[in-house]
CSV table of C-alpha atoms and ligand atoms in Angstrom, one decimal:
chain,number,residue,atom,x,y,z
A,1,UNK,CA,16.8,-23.3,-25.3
A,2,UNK,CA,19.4,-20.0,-26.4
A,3,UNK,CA,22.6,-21.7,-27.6
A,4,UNK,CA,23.7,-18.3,-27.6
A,5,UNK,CA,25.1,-16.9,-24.7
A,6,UNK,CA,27.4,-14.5,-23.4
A,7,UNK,CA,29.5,-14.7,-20.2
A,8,UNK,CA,30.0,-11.9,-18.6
A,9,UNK,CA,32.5,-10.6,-16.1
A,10,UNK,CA,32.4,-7.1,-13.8
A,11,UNK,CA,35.5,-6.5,-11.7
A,12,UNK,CA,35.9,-2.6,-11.9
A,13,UNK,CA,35.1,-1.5,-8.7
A,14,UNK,CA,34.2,-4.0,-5.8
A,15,UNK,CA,32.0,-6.1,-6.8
A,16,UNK,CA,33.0,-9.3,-8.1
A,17,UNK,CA,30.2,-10.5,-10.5
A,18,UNK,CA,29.6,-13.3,-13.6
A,19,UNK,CA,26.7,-13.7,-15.5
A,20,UNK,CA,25.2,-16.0,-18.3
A,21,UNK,CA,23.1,-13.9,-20.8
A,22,UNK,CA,21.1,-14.6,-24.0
A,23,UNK,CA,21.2,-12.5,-26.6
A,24,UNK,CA,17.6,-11.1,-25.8
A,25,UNK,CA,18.5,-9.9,-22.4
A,26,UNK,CA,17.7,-12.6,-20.5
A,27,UNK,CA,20.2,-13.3,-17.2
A,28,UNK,CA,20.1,-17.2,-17.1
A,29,UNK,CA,22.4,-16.5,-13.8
A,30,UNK,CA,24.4,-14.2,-11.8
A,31,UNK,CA,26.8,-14.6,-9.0
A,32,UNK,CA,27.8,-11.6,-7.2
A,33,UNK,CA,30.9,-11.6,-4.5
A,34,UNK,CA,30.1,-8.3,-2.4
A,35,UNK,CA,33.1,-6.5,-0.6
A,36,UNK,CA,31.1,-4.1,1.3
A,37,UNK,CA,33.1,-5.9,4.6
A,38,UNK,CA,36.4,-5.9,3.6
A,39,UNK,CA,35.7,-2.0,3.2
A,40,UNK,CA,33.4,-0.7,5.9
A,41,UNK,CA,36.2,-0.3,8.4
A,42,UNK,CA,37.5,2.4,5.5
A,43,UNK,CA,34.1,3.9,5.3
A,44,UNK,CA,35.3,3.4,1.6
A,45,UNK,CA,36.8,1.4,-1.1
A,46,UNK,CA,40.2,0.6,-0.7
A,47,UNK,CA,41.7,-0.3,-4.0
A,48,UNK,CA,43.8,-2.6,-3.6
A,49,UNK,CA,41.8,-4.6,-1.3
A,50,UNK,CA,39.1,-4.2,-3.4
A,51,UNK,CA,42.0,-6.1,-6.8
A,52,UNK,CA,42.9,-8.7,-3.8
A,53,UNK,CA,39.6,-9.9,-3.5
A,54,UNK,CA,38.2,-9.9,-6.9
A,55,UNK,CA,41.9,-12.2,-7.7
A,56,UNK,CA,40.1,-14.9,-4.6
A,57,UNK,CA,36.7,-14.4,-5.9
A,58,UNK,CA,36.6,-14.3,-9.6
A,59,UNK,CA,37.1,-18.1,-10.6
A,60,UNK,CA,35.5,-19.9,-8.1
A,61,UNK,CA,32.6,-18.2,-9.2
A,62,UNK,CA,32.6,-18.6,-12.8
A,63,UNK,CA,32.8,-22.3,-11.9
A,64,UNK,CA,29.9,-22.3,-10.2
A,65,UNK,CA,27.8,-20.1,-12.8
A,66,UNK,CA,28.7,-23.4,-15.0
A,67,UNK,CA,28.2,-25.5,-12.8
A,68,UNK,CA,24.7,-24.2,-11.5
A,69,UNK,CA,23.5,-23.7,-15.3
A,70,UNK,CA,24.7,-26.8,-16.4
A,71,UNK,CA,25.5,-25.1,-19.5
A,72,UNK,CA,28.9,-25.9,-21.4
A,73,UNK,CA,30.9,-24.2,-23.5
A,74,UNK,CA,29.8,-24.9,-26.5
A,75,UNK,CA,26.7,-23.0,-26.2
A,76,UNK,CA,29.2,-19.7,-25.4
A,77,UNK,CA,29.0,-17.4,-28.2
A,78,UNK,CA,31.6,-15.4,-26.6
A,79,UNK,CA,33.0,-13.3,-23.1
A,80,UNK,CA,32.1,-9.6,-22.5
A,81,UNK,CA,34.4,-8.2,-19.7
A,82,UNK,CA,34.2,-4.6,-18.5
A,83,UNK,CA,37.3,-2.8,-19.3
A,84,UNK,CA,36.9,0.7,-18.5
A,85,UNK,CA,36.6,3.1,-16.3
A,86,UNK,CA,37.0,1.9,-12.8
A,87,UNK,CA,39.9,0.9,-10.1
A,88,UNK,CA,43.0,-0.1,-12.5
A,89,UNK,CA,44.0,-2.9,-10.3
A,90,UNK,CA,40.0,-4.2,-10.5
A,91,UNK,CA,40.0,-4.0,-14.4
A,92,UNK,CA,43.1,-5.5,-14.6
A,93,UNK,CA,42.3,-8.9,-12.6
A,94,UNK,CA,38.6,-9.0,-15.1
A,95,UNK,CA,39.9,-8.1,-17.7
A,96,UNK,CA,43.4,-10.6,-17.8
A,97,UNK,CA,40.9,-13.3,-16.7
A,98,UNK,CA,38.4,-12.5,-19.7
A,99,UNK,CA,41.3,-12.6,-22.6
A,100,UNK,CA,42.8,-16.1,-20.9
A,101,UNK,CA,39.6,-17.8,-21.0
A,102,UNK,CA,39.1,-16.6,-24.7
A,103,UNK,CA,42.2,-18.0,-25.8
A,104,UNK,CA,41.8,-21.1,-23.9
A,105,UNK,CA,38.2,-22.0,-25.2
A,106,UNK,CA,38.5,-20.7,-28.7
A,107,UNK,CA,36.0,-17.8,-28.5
A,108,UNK,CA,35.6,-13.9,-29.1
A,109,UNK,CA,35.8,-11.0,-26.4
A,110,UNK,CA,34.8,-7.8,-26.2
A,111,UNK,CA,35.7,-4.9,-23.7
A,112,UNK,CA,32.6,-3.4,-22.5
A,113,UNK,CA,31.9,0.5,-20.7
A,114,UNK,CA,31.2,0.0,-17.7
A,115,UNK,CA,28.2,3.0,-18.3
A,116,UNK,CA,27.3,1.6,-21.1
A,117,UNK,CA,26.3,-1.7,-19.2
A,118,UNK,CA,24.5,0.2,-16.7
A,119,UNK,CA,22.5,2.3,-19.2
A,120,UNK,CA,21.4,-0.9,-20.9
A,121,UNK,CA,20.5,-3.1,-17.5
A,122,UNK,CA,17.3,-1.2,-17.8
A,123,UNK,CA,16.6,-3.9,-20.7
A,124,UNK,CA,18.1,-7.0,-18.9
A,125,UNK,CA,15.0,-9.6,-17.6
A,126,UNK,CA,15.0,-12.1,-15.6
A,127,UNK,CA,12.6,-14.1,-17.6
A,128,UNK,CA,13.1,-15.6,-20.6
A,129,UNK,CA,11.7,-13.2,-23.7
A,130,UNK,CA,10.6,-14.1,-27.2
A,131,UNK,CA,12.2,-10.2,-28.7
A,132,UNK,CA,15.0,-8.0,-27.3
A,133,UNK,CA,13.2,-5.3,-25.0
A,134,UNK,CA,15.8,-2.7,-26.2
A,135,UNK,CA,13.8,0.2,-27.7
A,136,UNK,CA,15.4,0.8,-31.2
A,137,UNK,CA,13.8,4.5,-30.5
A,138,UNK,CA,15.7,7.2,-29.1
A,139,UNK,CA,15.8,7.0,-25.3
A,140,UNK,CA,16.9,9.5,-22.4
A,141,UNK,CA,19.5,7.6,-19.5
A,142,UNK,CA,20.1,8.5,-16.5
A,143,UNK,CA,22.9,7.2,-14.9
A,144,UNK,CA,23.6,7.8,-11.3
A,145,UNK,CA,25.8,5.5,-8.9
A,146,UNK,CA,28.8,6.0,-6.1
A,147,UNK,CA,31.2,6.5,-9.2
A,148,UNK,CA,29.0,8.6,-12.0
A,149,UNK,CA,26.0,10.9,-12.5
A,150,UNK,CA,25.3,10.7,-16.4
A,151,UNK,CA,22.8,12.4,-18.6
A,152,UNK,CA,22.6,10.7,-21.8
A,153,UNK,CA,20.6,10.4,-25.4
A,154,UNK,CA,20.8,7.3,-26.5
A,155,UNK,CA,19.8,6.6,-29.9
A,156,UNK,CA,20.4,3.3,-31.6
A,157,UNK,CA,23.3,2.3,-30.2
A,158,UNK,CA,25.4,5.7,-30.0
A,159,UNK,CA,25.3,8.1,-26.7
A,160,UNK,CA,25.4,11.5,-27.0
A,161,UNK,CA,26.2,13.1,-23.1
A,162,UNK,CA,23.7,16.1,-22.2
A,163,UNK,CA,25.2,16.3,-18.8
A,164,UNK,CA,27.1,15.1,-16.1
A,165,UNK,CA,28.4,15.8,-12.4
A,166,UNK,CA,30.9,18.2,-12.2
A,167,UNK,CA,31.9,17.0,-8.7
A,168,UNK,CA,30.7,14.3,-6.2
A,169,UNK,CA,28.5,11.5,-7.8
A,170,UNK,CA,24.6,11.4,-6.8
A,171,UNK,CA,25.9,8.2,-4.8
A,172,UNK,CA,29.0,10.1,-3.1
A,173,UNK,CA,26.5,12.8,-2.2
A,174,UNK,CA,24.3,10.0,-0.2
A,175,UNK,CA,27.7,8.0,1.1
A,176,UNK,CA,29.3,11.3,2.9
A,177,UNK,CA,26.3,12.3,4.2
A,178,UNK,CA,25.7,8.9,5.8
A,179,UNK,CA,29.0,9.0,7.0
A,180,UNK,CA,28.9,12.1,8.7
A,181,UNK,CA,25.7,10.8,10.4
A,182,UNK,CA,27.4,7.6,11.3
A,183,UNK,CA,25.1,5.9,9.7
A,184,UNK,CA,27.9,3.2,8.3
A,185,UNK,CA,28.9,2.3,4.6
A,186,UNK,CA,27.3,2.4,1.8
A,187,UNK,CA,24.3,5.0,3.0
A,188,UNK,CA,22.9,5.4,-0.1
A,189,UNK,CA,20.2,2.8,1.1
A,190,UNK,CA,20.8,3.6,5.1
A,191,UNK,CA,19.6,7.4,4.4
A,192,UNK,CA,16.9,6.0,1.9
A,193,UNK,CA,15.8,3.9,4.9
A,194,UNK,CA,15.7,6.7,8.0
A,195,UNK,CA,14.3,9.2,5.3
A,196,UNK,CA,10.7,6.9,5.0
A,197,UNK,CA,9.8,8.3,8.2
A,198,UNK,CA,11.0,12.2,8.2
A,199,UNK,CA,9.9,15.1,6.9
A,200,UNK,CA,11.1,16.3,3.7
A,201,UNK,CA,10.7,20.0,4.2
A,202,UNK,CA,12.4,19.9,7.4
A,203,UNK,CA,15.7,21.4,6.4
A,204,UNK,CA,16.1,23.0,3.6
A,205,UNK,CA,19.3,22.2,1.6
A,206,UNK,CA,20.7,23.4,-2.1
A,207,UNK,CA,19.7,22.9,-5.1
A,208,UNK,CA,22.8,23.6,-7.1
A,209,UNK,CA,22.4,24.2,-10.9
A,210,UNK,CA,18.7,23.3,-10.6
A,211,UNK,CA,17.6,27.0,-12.6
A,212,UNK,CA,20.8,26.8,-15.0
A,213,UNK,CA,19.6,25.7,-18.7
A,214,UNK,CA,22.4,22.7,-19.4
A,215,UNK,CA,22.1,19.0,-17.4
A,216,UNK,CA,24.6,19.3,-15.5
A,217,UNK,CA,24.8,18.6,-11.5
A,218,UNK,CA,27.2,19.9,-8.6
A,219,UNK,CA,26.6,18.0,-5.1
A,220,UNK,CA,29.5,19.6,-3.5
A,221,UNK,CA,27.8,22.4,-2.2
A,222,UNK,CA,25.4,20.0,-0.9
A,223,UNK,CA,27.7,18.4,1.2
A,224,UNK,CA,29.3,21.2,3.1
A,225,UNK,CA,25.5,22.5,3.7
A,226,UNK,CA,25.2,19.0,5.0
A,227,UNK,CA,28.1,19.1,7.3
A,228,UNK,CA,27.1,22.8,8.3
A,229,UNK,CA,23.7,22.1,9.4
A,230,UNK,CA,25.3,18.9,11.1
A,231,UNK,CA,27.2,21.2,13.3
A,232,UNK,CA,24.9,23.8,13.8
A,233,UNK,CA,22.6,21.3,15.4
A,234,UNK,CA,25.0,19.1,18.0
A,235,UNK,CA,23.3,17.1,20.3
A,236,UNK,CA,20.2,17.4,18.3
A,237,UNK,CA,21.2,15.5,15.5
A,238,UNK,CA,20.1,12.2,17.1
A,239,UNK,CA,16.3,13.0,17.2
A,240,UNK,CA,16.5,14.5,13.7
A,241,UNK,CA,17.9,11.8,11.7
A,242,UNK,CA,15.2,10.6,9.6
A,243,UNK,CA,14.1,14.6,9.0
A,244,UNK,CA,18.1,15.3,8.0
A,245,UNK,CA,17.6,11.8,6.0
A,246,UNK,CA,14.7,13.0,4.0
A,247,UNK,CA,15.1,16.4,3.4
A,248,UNK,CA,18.8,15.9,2.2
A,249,UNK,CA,17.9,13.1,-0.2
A,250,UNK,CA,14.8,15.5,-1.5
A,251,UNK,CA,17.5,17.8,-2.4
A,252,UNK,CA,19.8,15.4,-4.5
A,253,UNK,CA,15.7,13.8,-6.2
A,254,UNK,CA,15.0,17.5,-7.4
A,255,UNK,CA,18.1,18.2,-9.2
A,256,UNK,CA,18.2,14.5,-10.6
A,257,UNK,CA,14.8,14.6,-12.0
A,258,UNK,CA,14.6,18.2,-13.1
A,259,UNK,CA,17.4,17.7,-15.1
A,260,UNK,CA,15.6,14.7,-17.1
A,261,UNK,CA,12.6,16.1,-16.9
A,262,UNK,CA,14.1,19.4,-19.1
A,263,UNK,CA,15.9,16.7,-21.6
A,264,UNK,CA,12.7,15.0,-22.1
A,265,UNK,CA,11.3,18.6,-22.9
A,266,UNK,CA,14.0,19.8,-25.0
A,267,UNK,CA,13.9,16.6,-27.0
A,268,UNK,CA,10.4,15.5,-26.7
A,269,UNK,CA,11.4,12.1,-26.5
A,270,UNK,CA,9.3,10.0,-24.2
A,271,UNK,CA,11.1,7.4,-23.2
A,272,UNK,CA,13.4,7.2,-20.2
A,273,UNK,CA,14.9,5.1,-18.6
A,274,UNK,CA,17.2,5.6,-14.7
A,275,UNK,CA,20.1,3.0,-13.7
A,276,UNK,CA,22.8,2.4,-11.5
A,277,UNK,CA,23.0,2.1,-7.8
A,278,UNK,CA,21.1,5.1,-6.9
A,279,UNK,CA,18.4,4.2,-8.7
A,280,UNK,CA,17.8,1.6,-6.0
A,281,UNK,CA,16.3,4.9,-4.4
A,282,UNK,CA,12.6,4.6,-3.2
A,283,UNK,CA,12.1,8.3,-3.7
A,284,UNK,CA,13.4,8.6,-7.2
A,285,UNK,CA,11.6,5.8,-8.1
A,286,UNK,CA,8.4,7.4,-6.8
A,287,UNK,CA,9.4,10.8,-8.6
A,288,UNK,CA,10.1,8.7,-11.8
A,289,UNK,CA,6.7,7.1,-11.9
A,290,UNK,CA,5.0,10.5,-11.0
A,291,UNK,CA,7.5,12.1,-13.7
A,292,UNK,CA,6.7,9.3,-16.1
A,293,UNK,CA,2.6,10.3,-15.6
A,294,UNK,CA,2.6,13.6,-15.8
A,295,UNK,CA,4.5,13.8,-18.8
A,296,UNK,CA,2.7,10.9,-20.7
A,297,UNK,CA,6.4,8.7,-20.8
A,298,UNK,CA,7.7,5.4,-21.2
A,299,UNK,CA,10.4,4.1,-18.6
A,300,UNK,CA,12.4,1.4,-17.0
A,301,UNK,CA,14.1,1.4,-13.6
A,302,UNK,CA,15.7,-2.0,-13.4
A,303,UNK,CA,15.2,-4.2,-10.5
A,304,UNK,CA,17.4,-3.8,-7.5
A,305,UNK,CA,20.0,-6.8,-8.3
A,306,UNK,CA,20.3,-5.3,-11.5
A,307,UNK,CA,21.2,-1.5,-10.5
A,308,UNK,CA,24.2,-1.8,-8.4
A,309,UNK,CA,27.7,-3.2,-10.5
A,310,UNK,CA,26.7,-6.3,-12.0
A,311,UNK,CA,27.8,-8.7,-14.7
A,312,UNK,CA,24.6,-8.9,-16.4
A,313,UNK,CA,24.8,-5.9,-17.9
A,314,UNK,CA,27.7,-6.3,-19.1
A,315,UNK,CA,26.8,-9.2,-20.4
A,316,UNK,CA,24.1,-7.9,-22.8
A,317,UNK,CA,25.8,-5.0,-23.4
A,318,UNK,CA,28.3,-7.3,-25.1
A,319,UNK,CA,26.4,-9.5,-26.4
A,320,UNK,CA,24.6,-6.6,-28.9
A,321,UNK,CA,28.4,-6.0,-30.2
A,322,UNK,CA,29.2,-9.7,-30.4
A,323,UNK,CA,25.9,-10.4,-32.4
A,324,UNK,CA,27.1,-7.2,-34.8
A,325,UNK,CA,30.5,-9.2,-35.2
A,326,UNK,CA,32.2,-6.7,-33.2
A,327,UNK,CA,35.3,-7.8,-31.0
A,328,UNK,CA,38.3,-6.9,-28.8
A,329,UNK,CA,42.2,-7.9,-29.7
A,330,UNK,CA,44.1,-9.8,-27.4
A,331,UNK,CA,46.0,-6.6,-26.3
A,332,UNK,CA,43.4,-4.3,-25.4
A,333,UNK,CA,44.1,-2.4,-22.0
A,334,UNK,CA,42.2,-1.7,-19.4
A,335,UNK,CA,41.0,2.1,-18.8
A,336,UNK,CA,40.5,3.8,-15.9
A,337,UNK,CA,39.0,6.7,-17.5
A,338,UNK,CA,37.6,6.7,-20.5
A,339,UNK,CA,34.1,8.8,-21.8
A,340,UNK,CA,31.2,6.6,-23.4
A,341,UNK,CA,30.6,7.9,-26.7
B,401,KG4,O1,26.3,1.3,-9.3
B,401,KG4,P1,26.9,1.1,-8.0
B,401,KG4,O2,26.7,-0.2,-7.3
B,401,KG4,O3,28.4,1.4,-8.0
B,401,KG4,C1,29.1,2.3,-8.8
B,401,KG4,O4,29.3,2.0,-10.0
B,401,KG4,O5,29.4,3.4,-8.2
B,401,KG4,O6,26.4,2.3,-7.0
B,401,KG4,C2,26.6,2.3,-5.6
B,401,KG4,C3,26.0,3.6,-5.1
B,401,KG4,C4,26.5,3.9,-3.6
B,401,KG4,O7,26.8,5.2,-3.5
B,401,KG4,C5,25.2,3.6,-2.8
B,401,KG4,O8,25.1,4.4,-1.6
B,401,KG4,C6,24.1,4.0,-3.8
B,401,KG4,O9,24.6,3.5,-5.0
B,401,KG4,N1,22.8,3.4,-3.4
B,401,KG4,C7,21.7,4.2,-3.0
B,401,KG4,C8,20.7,3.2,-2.7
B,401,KG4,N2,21.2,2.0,-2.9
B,401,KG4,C9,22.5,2.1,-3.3
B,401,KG4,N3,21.6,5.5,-3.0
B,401,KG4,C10,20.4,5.9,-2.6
B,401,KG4,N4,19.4,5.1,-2.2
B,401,KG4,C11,19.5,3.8,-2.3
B,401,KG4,N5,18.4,3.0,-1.9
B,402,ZN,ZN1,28.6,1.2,-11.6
């Protein structure tokens, strides 16, 4: 049995999640407190609903990760606690709750990226594992959710950005669209959903930046093409839903994967791996297998629980720095920006 485990805490957006992880990867338990209902009449997160609730949520579920585990804290080697970017008044409830319980059991913390968590989730398990599954090689990430769309080399431990969105996020792209459908909040996986039974040549929407030689992504111009060929077609929008579904999310899979397709090119590395709550997508995880033939790769998509905000990731995202002897003072703030590097 690991003595040496991390908890973990995610509050930057708004998802309340804790999670127990060894320092192999392996998620003893997570709890997750979803807000998705305290939102959807805003058809968005509200931030300071969003800090309200993770201020009801966060303790009573740390108690119960303990208490469901039976594990004490003496087997804790120490607390990883996301503490930038996201929602300031998120962090701040996390992250005030991370250095307290520090101080009060006697252990190390460490503030954790909130990218950096997703990009390693692709290396959480859910079963326990003789060796770390982190591949010491260099790797390609991916990193798309309703916050971020990330193009990364990551090479033992450091991330140099190759691209990145210079407007809505892959996940924004999905979420307006759905919303302009009335399809309801999120619509990353509502639109995913419709678009199993249309016709993905139907419409044909933009590819921004798809021919331009860097890895970077625009989805704005999406969106108004969107809302144009919403309007254009009135009353017909009804009985073309799952076409407008499929075709649309076709667009945003082209640019996504022809972008890491030309950094696995450029780099010839051949190993990949896509996270984050758009990776949840059935078509890019289609594309990504089909990708990952064609190209003779390596890759990891992690499982569902595992791509949307959660703790785990943080968790073992921490844990590698604890286990290097790494730490954060007592009087680190949290950041609602900040670039991984
Ligand atoms: O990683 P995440 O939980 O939160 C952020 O850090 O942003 O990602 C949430 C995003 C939302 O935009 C949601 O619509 C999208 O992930 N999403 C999906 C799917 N499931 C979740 N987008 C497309 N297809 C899905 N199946
Ligand atoms: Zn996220």
């Amino acid at each position: 049995m690991s003595t040496h485990l991390t908890l973990a805490i995610e509050t930057s957006c708004d998802d309340t999640s804790v999670a127990l992880v060894d320092d192999r990867g392996w998620v003893l338990r997570q709890a997750t407190a979803n807000q998705d209902m305290a939102h959807l009449p805003f058809g968005g997160v509200v931030p300071e609903i969003a800090g309200r609730n993770h201020l009801d949520a966060l303790m009573p579920l740390v108690d119960v990760l303990f208490q469901k585990t039976d594990v004490d804290w003496s087997r804790i080697r120490g607390i990883a606690v996301t503490n930038r970017p996201g929602l300031i008044g998120s962090l701040i409830v996390g992250l005030v709750t991370a250095k307290t319980l520090a101080l009060v059991h006697g252990k190390p913390f460490i503030g954790v990226h909130h990218i950096e968590g997703h990009v390693l989730s692709a290396f959480l398990s859910e079963t326990p594992v003789e060796k770390s599954l982190l591949w010491q090689d260099p790797f390609i990430a991916l990193v798309i959710s309703g916050g971020h769309s990330h193009l990364y080399l990551v090479d033992n431990g450091t991330y140099v950005p190759l691209g990145q969105t210079q407007d809505d996020a892959a996940g924004e792209a999905f979420d307006k669209f759905a919303k302009m459908l009335g399809l309801g909040y999120p619509g990353g996986v509502l639109i995913d959903r419709l678009a199993q039974a249309g016709r993905r040549d139907a419409f044909d929407f933009p590819r921004a930046l798809i021919k331009e030689k860097n890895y970077d992504f625009s989805f704005s111009g999406l969106k108004s093409s969107g809302q144009r060929c919403l309007q254009a077609l009135g009353d017909e929008i009804e009985n073309r839903k799952p076409d407008l579904c499929a075709s649309y999310q076709e667009a945003i899979v082209d640019v996504l994967l022809s972008k890491l397709e030309k950094a696995l090119v450029n780099s010839k590395i051949k190993k990949f791996v896509i996270t984050g709550g758009v990776s949840a997508n059935s078509r890019i995880r289609e594309r990504a297998a089909e990708l990952a033939r064609r190209r003779g790769c390596e890759y990891r998509i992690p499982p569902l629980k595992f791509c949307t905000d959660n703790a785990a990731m943080i968790g073992y995202a921490g844990s590698l720095r604890l286990q290097k002897g790494e730490f954060s003072r007592q009087d680190l703030p949290p950041q609602p920006r900040a670039e991984l590097v």
